[in-house]
Structures are given as C-alpha cells and as structure tokens.
Short mmCIF file of C-alpha atoms and ligand atoms in Angstrom, two decimals:
data_model
loop_
_atom_site.label_atom_id
_atom_site.label_comp_id
_atom_site.label_asym_id
_atom_site.label_seq_id
_atom_site.Cartn_x
_atom_site.Cartn_y
_atom_site.Cartn_z
CA UNK Q 13 6.54 -35.65 -17.71
CA UNK Q 14 6.56 -32.09 -16.00
CA UNK Q 15 3.28 -31.25 -15.09
CA UNK Q 16 1.98 -28.24 -13.25
CA UNK Q 17 -1.22 -28.09 -11.45
CA UNK Q 18 -3.29 -25.19 -11.45
CA UNK Q 19 -6.26 -24.28 -9.11
CA UNK Q 20 -6.73 -20.41 -9.58
CA UNK Q 21 -9.13 -19.13 -7.49
CA UNK Q 22 -10.46 -15.23 -7.32
CA UNK Q 23 -7.62 -13.86 -5.67
CA UNK Q 24 -5.31 -16.52 -4.99
CA UNK Q 25 -3.91 -19.19 -6.79
CA UNK Q 26 -2.55 -22.87 -5.67
CA UNK Q 27 0.00 -24.68 -8.10
CA UNK Q 28 2.05 -27.86 -7.94
CA UNK Q 29 5.02 -29.43 -9.87
CA UNK Q 30 4.51 -32.87 -10.32
CA UNK Q 31 6.78 -35.47 -12.29
CA UNK Q 32 3.98 -37.76 -13.67
CA UNK Q 33 6.18 -40.65 -14.17
CA UNK Q 34 7.30 -41.30 -10.34
CA UNK Q 35 4.08 -39.55 -9.00
CA UNK Q 36 6.12 -37.73 -7.10
CA UNK Q 37 5.73 -33.52 -6.02
CA UNK Q 38 8.69 -31.51 -7.11
CA UNK Q 39 7.49 -28.41 -5.93
CA UNK Q 40 4.51 -26.69 -4.34
CA UNK Q 41 2.69 -23.04 -3.33
CA UNK Q 42 0.56 -20.63 -3.38
CA UNK Q 43 0.14 -17.02 -4.29
CA UNK Q 44 -2.39 -15.05 -1.63
CA UNK Q 45 -3.64 -11.89 -1.77
CA UNK Q 46 -3.19 -11.09 -5.94
CA UNK Q 47 -4.70 -7.98 -6.90
CA UNK Q 48 -4.22 -6.83 -3.03
CA UNK Q 49 -0.28 -6.94 -2.27
CA UNK Q 50 0.70 -10.15 -3.02
CA UNK Q 51 2.74 -13.10 -1.16
CA UNK Q 52 4.30 -16.24 -2.80
CA UNK Q 53 4.46 -19.30 -0.88
CA UNK Q 54 7.01 -22.11 -2.52
CA UNK Q 55 7.83 -25.46 -1.06
CA UNK Q 56 10.52 -27.50 -3.25
CA UNK Q 57 10.21 -31.30 -1.89
CA UNK Q 58 12.64 -31.81 0.88
CA UNK Q 59 13.25 -28.51 1.40
CA UNK Q 60 11.79 -25.13 3.80
CA UNK Q 61 8.67 -23.60 3.02
CA UNK Q 62 9.80 -19.82 1.74
CA UNK Q 63 7.19 -16.82 1.78
CA UNK Q 64 8.16 -14.07 0.16
CA UNK Q 65 6.14 -11.24 -0.14
CA UNK Q 66 5.84 -10.04 -3.49
CA UNK Q 67 3.73 -7.62 -5.46
CA UNK Q 68 1.36 -9.37 -7.75
CA UNK Q 69 -1.43 -6.97 -9.27
CA UNK Q 70 -2.55 -9.64 -11.78
CA UNK Q 71 -2.92 -13.30 -12.13
CA UNK Q 72 -0.11 -13.10 -14.74
CA UNK Q 73 2.38 -11.53 -12.45
CA UNK Q 74 1.35 -14.50 -10.08
CA UNK Q 75 2.38 -17.04 -12.42
CA UNK Q 76 5.74 -15.07 -13.53
CA UNK Q 77 6.69 -15.38 -10.11
CA UNK Q 78 5.80 -19.14 -9.75
CA UNK Q 79 7.93 -19.78 -12.98
CA UNK Q 80 10.94 -17.56 -11.39
CA UNK Q 81 10.95 -19.86 -8.26
CA UNK Q 82 10.42 -22.92 -10.38
CA UNK Q 83 13.53 -22.01 -12.45
CA UNK Q 84 15.29 -20.67 -9.62
CA UNK Q 85 18.87 -21.28 -9.86
CA UNK Q 86 19.11 -21.88 -6.13
CA UNK Q 87 15.36 -23.14 -4.76
CA UNK Q 88 14.17 -24.58 -7.91
CA UNK Q 89 12.74 -27.42 -8.72
CA UNK Q 90 13.69 -27.34 -12.19
CA UNK Q 91 16.30 -25.55 -15.04
CA UNK Q 92 14.09 -23.86 -17.41
CA UNK Q 93 10.72 -23.71 -18.22
CA UNK Q 94 11.13 -26.24 -21.17
CA UNK Q 95 10.85 -28.57 -18.35
CA UNK Q 96 7.26 -28.19 -17.53
CA UNK Q 97 5.72 -30.09 -20.44
CA UNK Q 98 2.11 -29.74 -19.48
CA UNK Q 99 -0.38 -27.25 -17.16
CA UNK Q 100 -3.25 -29.30 -15.81
CA UNK Q 101 -5.88 -26.45 -14.89
CA UNK Q 102 -8.99 -26.97 -12.17
CA UNK Q 103 -11.90 -25.60 -13.94
CA UNK Q 104 -14.93 -25.42 -11.50
CA UNK Q 105 -17.96 -25.83 -14.15
CA UNK Q 106 -17.92 -27.69 -17.07
CA UNK Q 107 -21.98 -27.72 -17.25
CA UNK Q 108 -23.22 -30.21 -19.36
CA UNK Q 109 -20.60 -29.19 -22.34
CA UNK Q 110 -17.88 -31.18 -20.48
CA UNK Q 111 -18.03 -34.94 -19.25
CA UNK Q 112 -14.06 -35.36 -19.27
CA UNK Q 113 -10.91 -33.60 -19.54
CA UNK Q 114 -10.12 -31.73 -22.66
CA UNK Q 115 -7.18 -29.74 -23.87
CA UNK Q 116 -7.60 -25.95 -23.83
CA UNK Q 117 -8.23 -24.84 -26.86
CA UNK Q 118 -9.74 -21.22 -28.72
CA UNK Q 119 -13.07 -22.75 -28.49
CA UNK Q 120 -13.08 -24.92 -25.67
CA UNK Q 121 -12.19 -21.79 -23.53
CA UNK Q 122 -15.40 -19.93 -25.04
CA UNK Q 123 -17.36 -23.17 -24.07
CA UNK Q 124 -16.18 -22.66 -20.68
CA UNK Q 125 -16.89 -19.20 -20.62
CA UNK Q 126 -20.47 -19.92 -21.25
CA UNK Q 127 -20.57 -22.14 -17.97
CA UNK Q 128 -19.46 -18.85 -16.21
CA UNK Q 129 -23.29 -18.32 -15.00
CA UNK Q 130 -23.74 -21.08 -13.30
CA UNK Q 131 -20.29 -20.57 -11.32
CA UNK Q 132 -20.22 -16.66 -11.14
CA UNK Q 133 -17.49 -16.89 -8.35
CA UNK Q 134 -15.21 -19.79 -9.52
CA UNK Q 135 -15.22 -19.84 -13.29
CA UNK Q 136 -13.99 -16.83 -14.44
CA UNK Q 137 -11.08 -17.13 -12.01
CA UNK Q 138 -10.14 -20.50 -13.60
CA UNK Q 139 -10.40 -18.66 -16.61
CA UNK Q 140 -8.02 -15.73 -15.63
CA UNK Q 141 -5.56 -18.25 -14.80
CA UNK Q 142 -5.93 -20.00 -18.12
CA UNK Q 143 -4.86 -17.51 -20.08
CA UNK Q 144 -2.35 -16.27 -17.94
CA UNK Q 145 -0.54 -19.40 -18.49
CA UNK Q 146 -1.11 -19.33 -21.99
CA UNK Q 147 0.13 -16.14 -22.49
CA UNK Q 148 3.28 -16.59 -20.50
CA UNK Q 149 3.83 -20.25 -22.02
CA UNK Q 150 2.43 -20.18 -25.10
CA UNK Q 151 4.10 -23.37 -26.70
CA UNK Q 152 3.07 -25.86 -23.74
CA UNK Q 153 0.01 -28.09 -24.05
CA UNK Q 154 -3.02 -27.08 -21.37
CA UNK Q 155 -5.31 -29.34 -20.08
CA UNK Q 156 -8.79 -28.33 -18.20
CA UNK Q 157 -9.90 -30.60 -15.59
CA UNK Q 158 -13.93 -30.32 -14.58
CA UNK Q 159 -14.73 -30.43 -11.11
CA UNK Q 160 -18.69 -31.45 -12.21
CA UNK Q 161 -16.95 -33.97 -15.29
CA UNK Q 162 -17.31 -36.94 -13.52
CA UNK Q 163 -20.91 -35.88 -12.76
CA UNK Q 164 -22.09 -36.47 -15.68
CA UNK Q 165 -23.20 -39.85 -15.89
CA UNK Q 166 -25.73 -39.46 -13.20
CA UNK Q 167 -29.30 -40.08 -14.95
CA UNK Q 168 -32.10 -37.91 -15.75
CA UNK Q 169 -33.63 -38.79 -12.16
CA UNK Q 170 -30.82 -37.87 -10.39
CA UNK Q 171 -30.03 -34.84 -12.03
CA UNK Q 172 -33.46 -32.84 -12.29
CA UNK Q 173 -35.29 -30.70 -10.11
CA UNK Q 174 -38.99 -30.89 -9.00
CA UNK Q 175 -39.27 -27.39 -11.08
CA UNK Q 176 -40.80 -26.25 -14.54
CA UNK Q 177 -39.05 -28.37 -17.04
CA UNK Q 178 -38.56 -24.81 -19.14
CA UNK Q 179 -35.97 -23.81 -16.80
CA UNK Q 180 -33.49 -27.04 -17.14
CA UNK Q 181 -34.28 -25.76 -20.77
CA UNK Q 182 -33.94 -22.38 -20.75
CA UNK Q 183 -31.04 -21.79 -18.18
CA UNK Q 184 -29.72 -25.43 -17.39
CA UNK Q 185 -30.90 -25.71 -13.86
CA UNK Q 186 -30.16 -28.89 -12.76
CA UNK Q 187 -27.98 -31.12 -10.48
CA UNK Q 188 -23.98 -30.68 -11.60
CA UNK Q 189 -22.11 -31.74 -8.78
CA UNK Q 190 -18.80 -30.35 -7.40
CA UNK Q 191 -15.48 -32.30 -6.16
CA UNK Q 192 -15.70 -34.66 -8.91
CA UNK Q 193 -11.97 -34.89 -9.25
CA UNK Q 194 -11.95 -36.15 -5.84
CA UNK Q 195 -14.86 -38.73 -6.29
CA UNK Q 196 -13.17 -39.93 -8.98
CA UNK Q 197 -10.08 -40.91 -7.67
CA UNK Q 198 -11.08 -42.25 -4.53
CA UNK Q 199 -13.46 -44.28 -5.76
CA UNK Q 200 -11.10 -45.55 -8.33
CA UNK Q 201 -8.53 -45.67 -5.75
CA UNK Q 202 -10.77 -47.48 -3.00
CA UNK Q 203 -11.64 -50.46 -5.30
CA UNK Q 204 -7.93 -51.09 -5.83
CA UNK Q 205 -7.07 -50.61 -2.36
CA UNK Q 206 -9.99 -53.51 -0.78
CA UNK Q 207 -9.38 -55.61 -3.70
CA UNK Q 208 -12.67 -54.98 -5.34
CA UNK Q 209 -13.79 -54.75 -9.12
CA UNK Q 210 -14.62 -51.41 -10.04
CA UNK Q 211 -16.98 -52.23 -12.29
CA UNK Q 212 -19.03 -54.36 -10.95
CA UNK Q 213 -18.91 -52.27 -7.30
CA UNK Q 214 -21.10 -50.23 -5.23
CA UNK Q 215 -18.99 -47.39 -3.99
CA UNK Q 216 -20.01 -44.26 -1.63
CA UNK Q 217 -17.76 -41.65 -1.47
CA UNK Q 218 -17.66 -39.30 1.82
CA UNK Q 219 -15.75 -36.17 0.78
CA UNK Q 220 -15.82 -34.28 4.20
CA UNK Q 221 -13.68 -31.11 4.04
CA UNK Q 222 -14.92 -27.33 4.48
CA UNK Q 223 -17.16 -28.00 1.31
CA UNK Q 224 -18.43 -31.71 1.84
CA UNK Q 225 -20.65 -33.83 -0.32
CA UNK Q 226 -21.61 -37.44 -0.80
CA UNK Q 227 -21.47 -39.62 -3.99
CA UNK Q 228 -23.02 -43.27 -5.05
CA UNK Q 229 -20.26 -44.51 -7.62
CA UNK Q 230 -21.67 -47.65 -9.56
CA UNK Q 231 -19.76 -49.99 -11.67
CA UNK Q 232 -17.10 -46.61 -11.52
CA UNK Q 233 -19.73 -44.53 -12.62
CA UNK Q 234 -21.52 -41.82 -10.71
CA UNK Q 235 -25.31 -42.24 -10.21
CA UNK Q 236 -25.73 -39.61 -8.25
CA UNK Q 237 -24.32 -37.14 -5.34
CA UNK Q 238 -25.25 -34.26 -3.36
CA UNK Q 239 -24.67 -30.75 -4.36
CA UNK Q 240 -26.38 -29.44 -6.70
CA UNK Q 241 -27.03 -26.62 -9.54
CA UNK Q 242 -24.24 -24.96 -7.01
CA UNK Q 243 -22.15 -26.21 -4.16
CA UNK Q 244 -24.19 -24.61 -1.54
CA UNK Q 245 -26.59 -27.93 -1.97
CA UNK Q 246 -26.27 -31.67 0.05
CA UNK Q 247 -24.50 -31.81 3.39
CA UNK Q 248 -24.63 -29.41 6.24
CA UNK Q 249 -20.95 -27.64 5.50
CA UNK Q 250 -18.28 -25.61 6.78
CA UNK Q 251 -20.33 -21.86 6.72
CA UNK Q 252 -22.65 -23.37 3.97
CA UNK Q 253 -25.78 -24.48 5.38
CA UNK Q 254 -26.71 -27.50 2.79
CA UNK Q 255 -30.21 -28.78 2.35
CA UNK Q 256 -32.74 -26.64 3.88
CA UNK Q 257 -36.57 -25.90 3.04
CA UNK Q 258 -36.15 -23.23 0.17
CA UNK Q 259 -39.01 -21.59 1.92
CA UNK Q 260 -36.79 -20.44 5.03
CA UNK Q 261 -35.47 -18.82 2.60
CA UNK Q 262 -38.43 -15.87 2.28
CA UNK Q 263 -39.36 -16.58 5.83
CA UNK Q 264 -35.70 -15.36 6.80
CA UNK Q 265 -35.66 -12.28 4.40
CA UNK Q 266 -38.86 -10.61 5.67
CA UNK Q 267 -38.24 -11.39 9.21
CA UNK Q 268 -34.09 -9.96 8.74
CA UNK Q 269 -35.26 -7.35 6.39
CA UNK Q 270 -32.93 -8.68 3.75
CA UNK Q 271 -32.35 -9.02 0.00
CA UNK Q 272 -32.03 -12.38 -2.19
CA UNK Q 273 -28.34 -11.38 -2.33
CA UNK Q 274 -28.19 -10.69 1.60
CA UNK Q 275 -30.08 -14.58 2.10
CA UNK Q 276 -27.32 -16.30 -0.18
CA UNK Q 277 -24.46 -14.70 2.15
CA UNK Q 278 -25.89 -15.98 4.99
CA UNK Q 279 -26.72 -19.52 3.40
CA UNK Q 280 -23.26 -19.75 2.03
CA UNK Q 281 -20.93 -18.07 4.63
CA UNK Q 282 -22.80 -17.82 8.24
CA UNK Q 283 -24.32 -21.22 8.23
CA UNK Q 284 -23.37 -24.64 8.59
CA UNK Q 285 -21.24 -25.72 11.54
CA UNK Q 286 -20.18 -22.29 12.15
CA UNK Q 287 -23.73 -21.21 12.40
CA UNK Q 288 -24.85 -22.80 14.31
CA UNK Q 289 -22.21 -22.55 16.75
CA UNK Q 290 -23.32 -18.85 16.79
CA UNK Q 291 -20.45 -18.10 14.51
CA UNK Q 292 -18.27 -20.25 16.12
CA UNK Q 293 -14.96 -21.74 14.07
CA UNK Q 294 -16.19 -23.94 10.63
CA UNK Q 295 -12.83 -26.12 11.62
CA UNK Q 296 -13.38 -29.45 12.98
CA UNK Q 297 -10.14 -28.87 15.32
CA UNK Q 298 -11.46 -26.18 17.50
CA UNK Q 299 -14.98 -27.85 17.35
CA UNK Q 300 -13.48 -30.60 18.76
CA UNK Q 301 -11.98 -28.81 21.32
CA UNK Q 302 -14.97 -26.88 21.69
CA UNK Q 303 -16.83 -30.31 22.68
CA UNK Q 304 -14.38 -31.52 25.18
CA UNK Q 305 -14.53 -27.83 26.95
CA UNK Q 306 -18.69 -28.70 27.13
CA UNK Q 307 -20.14 -26.40 24.62
CA UNK Q 308 -23.05 -28.10 23.90
CA UNK Q 309 -24.14 -26.19 20.74
CA UNK Q 310 -20.61 -27.24 19.65
CA UNK Q 311 -21.60 -31.28 20.19
CA UNK Q 312 -24.78 -30.48 18.40
CA UNK Q 313 -23.60 -29.13 15.40
CA UNK Q 314 -21.34 -32.09 14.78
CA UNK Q 315 -24.21 -34.20 15.18
CA UNK Q 316 -26.03 -32.56 12.82
CA UNK Q 317 -23.41 -32.95 9.94
CA UNK Q 318 -23.17 -36.48 11.04
CA UNK Q 319 -26.54 -37.35 10.95
CA UNK Q 320 -27.18 -36.06 7.45
CA UNK Q 321 -23.46 -37.77 6.30
CA UNK Q 322 -25.40 -40.97 7.12
CA UNK Q 323 -28.84 -39.93 5.96
CA UNK Q 324 -26.92 -39.21 2.35
CA UNK Q 325 -25.47 -42.41 2.59
CA UNK Q 326 -28.58 -44.21 3.19
CA UNK Q 327 -29.97 -42.82 0.86
CA UNK Q 328 -27.61 -43.64 -1.98
CA UNK Q 329 -27.64 -47.25 -0.81
CA UNK Q 330 -30.89 -47.40 -2.07
CA UNK Q 331 -29.97 -45.34 -5.11
CA UNK Q 332 -27.70 -48.42 -6.16
CA UNK Q 333 -29.52 -51.21 -4.14
CA UNK Q 334 -26.99 -51.57 -2.02
CA UNK Q 335 -23.35 -50.65 -1.03
CA UNK Q 336 -20.10 -52.59 -1.49
CA UNK Q 337 -18.10 -50.10 0.73
CA UNK Q 338 -17.75 -46.49 1.99
CA UNK Q 339 -14.52 -44.39 1.87
CA UNK Q 340 -14.09 -41.28 3.83
CA UNK Q 341 -11.58 -39.00 2.69
CA UNK Q 342 -11.07 -34.92 2.12
CA UNK Q 343 -9.64 -32.80 5.92
CA UNK Q 344 -12.43 -34.20 7.85
CA UNK Q 345 -13.12 -37.62 6.38
CA UNK Q 346 -9.36 -38.64 7.07
CA UNK Q 347 -8.86 -36.97 10.07
CA UNK Q 348 -11.80 -36.91 12.30
CA UNK Q 349 -12.35 -40.09 14.34
CA UNK Q 350 -15.33 -39.23 16.32
CA UNK Q 351 -17.07 -37.75 12.71
CA UNK Q 352 -16.42 -41.60 11.23
CA UNK Q 353 -17.63 -43.36 14.40
CA UNK Q 354 -21.01 -41.80 14.77
CA UNK Q 355 -21.66 -42.15 10.81
CA UNK Q 356 -20.95 -45.34 11.52
CA UNK Q 357 -23.23 -45.69 14.10
CA UNK Q 358 -26.24 -45.10 11.95
CA UNK Q 359 -25.20 -47.63 10.03
CA UNK Q 360 -25.45 -50.39 11.72
CA UNK Q 361 -28.79 -51.88 9.77
CA UNK Q 362 -26.55 -52.22 6.82
CA UNK Q 363 -23.88 -54.33 8.91
CA UNK Q 364 -21.61 -51.84 9.34
CA UNK Q 365 -19.11 -52.32 12.29
CA UNK Q 366 -16.01 -50.78 12.23
CA UNK Q 367 -12.95 -51.10 14.35
CA UNK Q 368 -13.10 -48.66 16.90
CA UNK Q 369 -9.41 -48.56 18.03
CA UNK Q 370 -8.27 -48.40 14.41
CA UNK Q 371 -11.01 -45.63 13.76
CA UNK Q 372 -9.36 -43.55 16.51
CA UNK Q 373 -5.57 -43.65 15.46
CA UNK Q 374 -6.24 -42.91 11.61
CA UNK Q 375 -5.09 -39.50 10.05
CA UNK Q 376 -5.02 -38.81 6.79
CA UNK Q 377 -3.61 -42.53 5.75
CA UNK Q 378 -4.97 -45.64 4.09
CA UNK Q 379 -6.75 -47.62 6.40
CA UNK Q 380 -9.67 -49.93 6.45
CA UNK Q 381 -11.63 -49.13 9.19
CA UNK Q 382 -14.79 -52.13 9.10
CA UNK Q 383 -13.57 -55.32 11.09
CA UNK Q 384 -13.77 -58.51 9.33
CA UNK Q 385 -17.41 -59.66 9.40
CA UNK Q 386 -18.43 -55.86 8.61
CA UNK Q 387 -21.09 -56.60 5.86
CA UNK Q 388 -19.85 -53.63 3.97
CA UNK Q 389 -16.35 -52.08 3.79
CA UNK Q 390 -14.94 -48.68 5.43
CA UNK Q 391 -12.28 -46.91 4.74
CA UNK Q 392 -10.33 -43.98 4.63
CA UNK Q 393 -8.75 -42.82 1.23
CA UNK Q 394 -6.90 -39.73 1.27
CA UNK Q 395 -7.86 -37.90 -1.41
CA UNK Q 396 -5.40 -36.21 -3.97
CA UNK Q 397 -6.78 -33.94 -6.71
CA UNK Q 398 -3.66 -32.30 -7.85
CA UNK Q 399 -2.47 -35.63 -8.81
CA UNK Q 400 -5.66 -36.79 -10.52
CA UNK Q 401 -5.20 -33.65 -12.23
CA UNK Q 402 -2.14 -34.51 -13.29
CA UNK Q 403 -2.87 -38.33 -14.63
CA UNK Q 404 -5.49 -36.57 -16.26
CA UNK Q 405 -3.27 -33.99 -18.01
CA UNK Q 406 -1.09 -36.94 -19.31
CA UNK Q 407 -3.52 -39.16 -20.19
CA UNK Q 408 -5.27 -36.55 -22.72
CA UNK Q 409 -1.87 -35.78 -24.22
P1 LIG J 4 -11.35 -27.76 1.75
O1 LIG J 4 -10.16 -28.17 0.77
O2 LIG J 4 -12.97 -27.82 1.27
O3 LIG J 4 -10.85 -26.38 1.94
P2 LIG J 4 -9.95 -29.50 3.21
O4 LIG J 4 -10.23 -30.93 2.61
O5 LIG J 4 -8.63 -29.13 3.31
O6 LIG J 4 -11.34 -28.47 2.63
O7 LIG J 4 -10.73 -29.78 4.81
C1 LIG J 4 -10.60 -28.82 5.70
C2 LIG J 4 -11.40 -28.93 6.95
O8 LIG J 4 -10.79 -30.13 7.21
C3 LIG J 4 -10.56 -28.07 7.87
O9 LIG J 4 -11.89 -27.19 7.99
C4 LIG J 4 -10.85 -29.08 9.30
O10 LIG J 4 -12.36 -29.16 9.41
C5 LIG J 4 -10.54 -30.24 8.42
N1 LIG J 4 -9.57 -30.69 9.63
C6 LIG J 4 -8.39 -30.70 8.33
N2 LIG J 4 -7.24 -31.65 9.32
C7 LIG J 4 -7.57 -31.71 9.97
C8 LIG J 4 -7.14 -32.66 11.53
N3 LIG J 4 -6.08 -33.26 11.62
N4 LIG J 4 -7.84 -32.48 12.64
C9 LIG J 4 -9.39 -32.33 12.40
N5 LIG J 4 -10.31 -31.63 11.19
C10 LIG J 4 -9.30 -31.32 10.46
#
C-alpha cells in the first residue's frame, strides 16, 4: 500500500509517500509559504532535491502541486493518482474525544473542529489540509492521527490541574500532552530494541527537539507527560519557557506594560534557550559553538535545559515507582551528546551509567548508551512520526 502522509501547518505542508510493505519512503518534501508566494520542495527516493517556486494561494493548490510532482512522468514516484491507497493526516489536538486514530468522516471532522479552541494555531490548519485532500482525492480513505491520542491513558491524578473543577467540566482545561505519535513510536521501539516486554516495562521517553517533552510509559500506556493543555508546559524549549511560576505573567505584564497576548508571545516565542541567551539561536548546533567560544549565557541555558529534563525523569521514575529504560529522541536527543551526558550525570542515584565514548559518537542512530552494569538502560531511538502515521493508517484500514 502507498500511504501519503500529510502534516499541514498554517502556511506550510510536509508530505511523505510511504510504501507500507517495505516501509520505505518513495518521495518526500514540503510546500512552504502557502498563501504568500509558494515554494515546492520534492525529492524522490535516491534522487536530488527539486525546488520549484510555484504560486500556491491555497492549501488545495499546494496539494495539487504535490500530486503533480508525485505523478510527474520524469521524476514522479508513482504512475497515477490511483496508486495512492490512503492518506494519513497528522492532527494536533483530539481533545478527550480521540484516544486513537480514526477514519476521517464528516462527523469526525466536526468533532475535530470542536477541538479548535484548544489548538487555535494548529487544528484549523490540519482541517484545511484534510478538506483539500478530500476534494482532490474523494475516493481515497483518509485517517487522522492525533498528537494527543497516546496520552489519553493518563490517570486523572496526572491530567487534572489544581484549578476550580468547573474549568475542567466547562472548558476541558486539563493536561493533554503532545508529540504522542513520537512517544508511542519510540517507547514501542525502545522495548523491542532492548529486548524488554513492553507490557511489563517502565520506559521514559525524552523527545528533545525544538519543542520538547518527556513522557512516562508504563506497561505500554502513557501515565504522565510534561506538556499540558498546550505545548507550552514542561521542559525549557527552543523558544518556549516551559514551566514557570504563573504569577510571573502578571508581574511581567505590569513591568513591561504588556497585555495577555503580549505575555503569551514572550512565553512562546521569546523564551527558552533563545530567550535565555538574549534572543540568541534556539538551535543546539549554534549553542554548542557559542559554548566553545566561551559564551557563558549559552552554557547556562544548556545547563537549565538539561537540569529540567533530569528533574522530569526523576519525577516520572517516582510516578512509575521505577524505570527500566530511558530513551532520547528527536533533533537534540538524537544528536547532542553533551545534553545526554549532562542529563545522565544527574541520574547516578538511579544507577544510570553511560559509555562516554559511545555517547560522543552517536548521531541519529539506534544505540545503547548505558554500560552493562548500569541499573537503567539508556538508549537513543530516532523518532519517525511519518512512518508511525503510515502504520496507524494501514492498521486502521
Ligand atoms: P521540531 O520537529 O520540533 O522542529 P526536531 O526534532 O527536528 O524539532 O529538532 C530540531 C532541533 O534539534 C534543532 O533546533 C536543533 O536544536 C537540534 N538539532 C537537530 N540536528 C542537530 C545536530 N546535528 N546537532 C545538534 N543539534 C541538532
């Protein structure tokens, strides 16, 4: 089966065409600057990246261009549209309605729309992408895979905030968690890779990318995760603050004469390791260079980042009454040895010990980092959200 995986944002759209039998990527790319001017990036497996400036005023036009590129007689990956057997869509917020992937019907789309308030930047864009695909490929089955679904197994004690209960009842204010597709994929793969029985294991996944979250996966089900109602809670991220004293918001609003939107903009876009380095880069490649060049703020920002990750791992060890394995994943988790080393240094009390040399040499590959006598296994497991979406799509169909 050929599954087209679509991850649609407000002005961009990432796609991959995956052969579900061999699990290989036949073609991938993205549309950028949708509604502005438009740029299509297309790459067939084994081929060069092709970049075309092309007007795409709407998402429907962007997806038309993707389909044209996929069936192009010269560089296309398939002969015709008929060879796309299913489309898997990433949907950011499924609220409490969706605890697993679903076939996208009119009723389901209406239910997703009801979650728009919870993710106003993401869900409307996801829906636009789904509707455009349905118009262009009316007979192809479409599946929605939710970032929040994997975390729906959290118990009430983990998802309720210490707020008036009516806010949960009336507005569904609770912890939802995000990156669920990645946490699910990586926890399963960690168990397989380390020879653990997923159904009898305690795994902590540290998904450390530009957005970052930690989750506790007990016996294959998520029991807690660091992101909350929105992806702002938890770890210090590229530009997001993560956990702060909520009273800081009022204090800063008064001092800086900001309204609530202004404060939220600061917490989402001007904080994290970027904000901590006075608006420096949020990219850990740049931060590592800055540290080498003696930039103390960069060193402190990375320390704060790692300390917060280690604190969450400690908390989730308590939540599960133990931990068998810790998996690092996503851009930073897969590539930044310094972060993995610093995080693991805090975990000596759990018996964690990692092979320094192996850690330094690991970039984006499945690797066991822990030493044989380590009390807890530590590994790097590259995430693959597109493949996870394709698998979910095929499983559902
Ligand atoms: P997202 O999907 O949230 O954009 P990713 O998982 O792609 O995040 O991670 C992106 C981040 O990972 C970058 O901002 C950078 O900090 C880090 N990163 C990616 N590749 C490398 C690398 N080779 N070396 C160091 N850091 C990297």
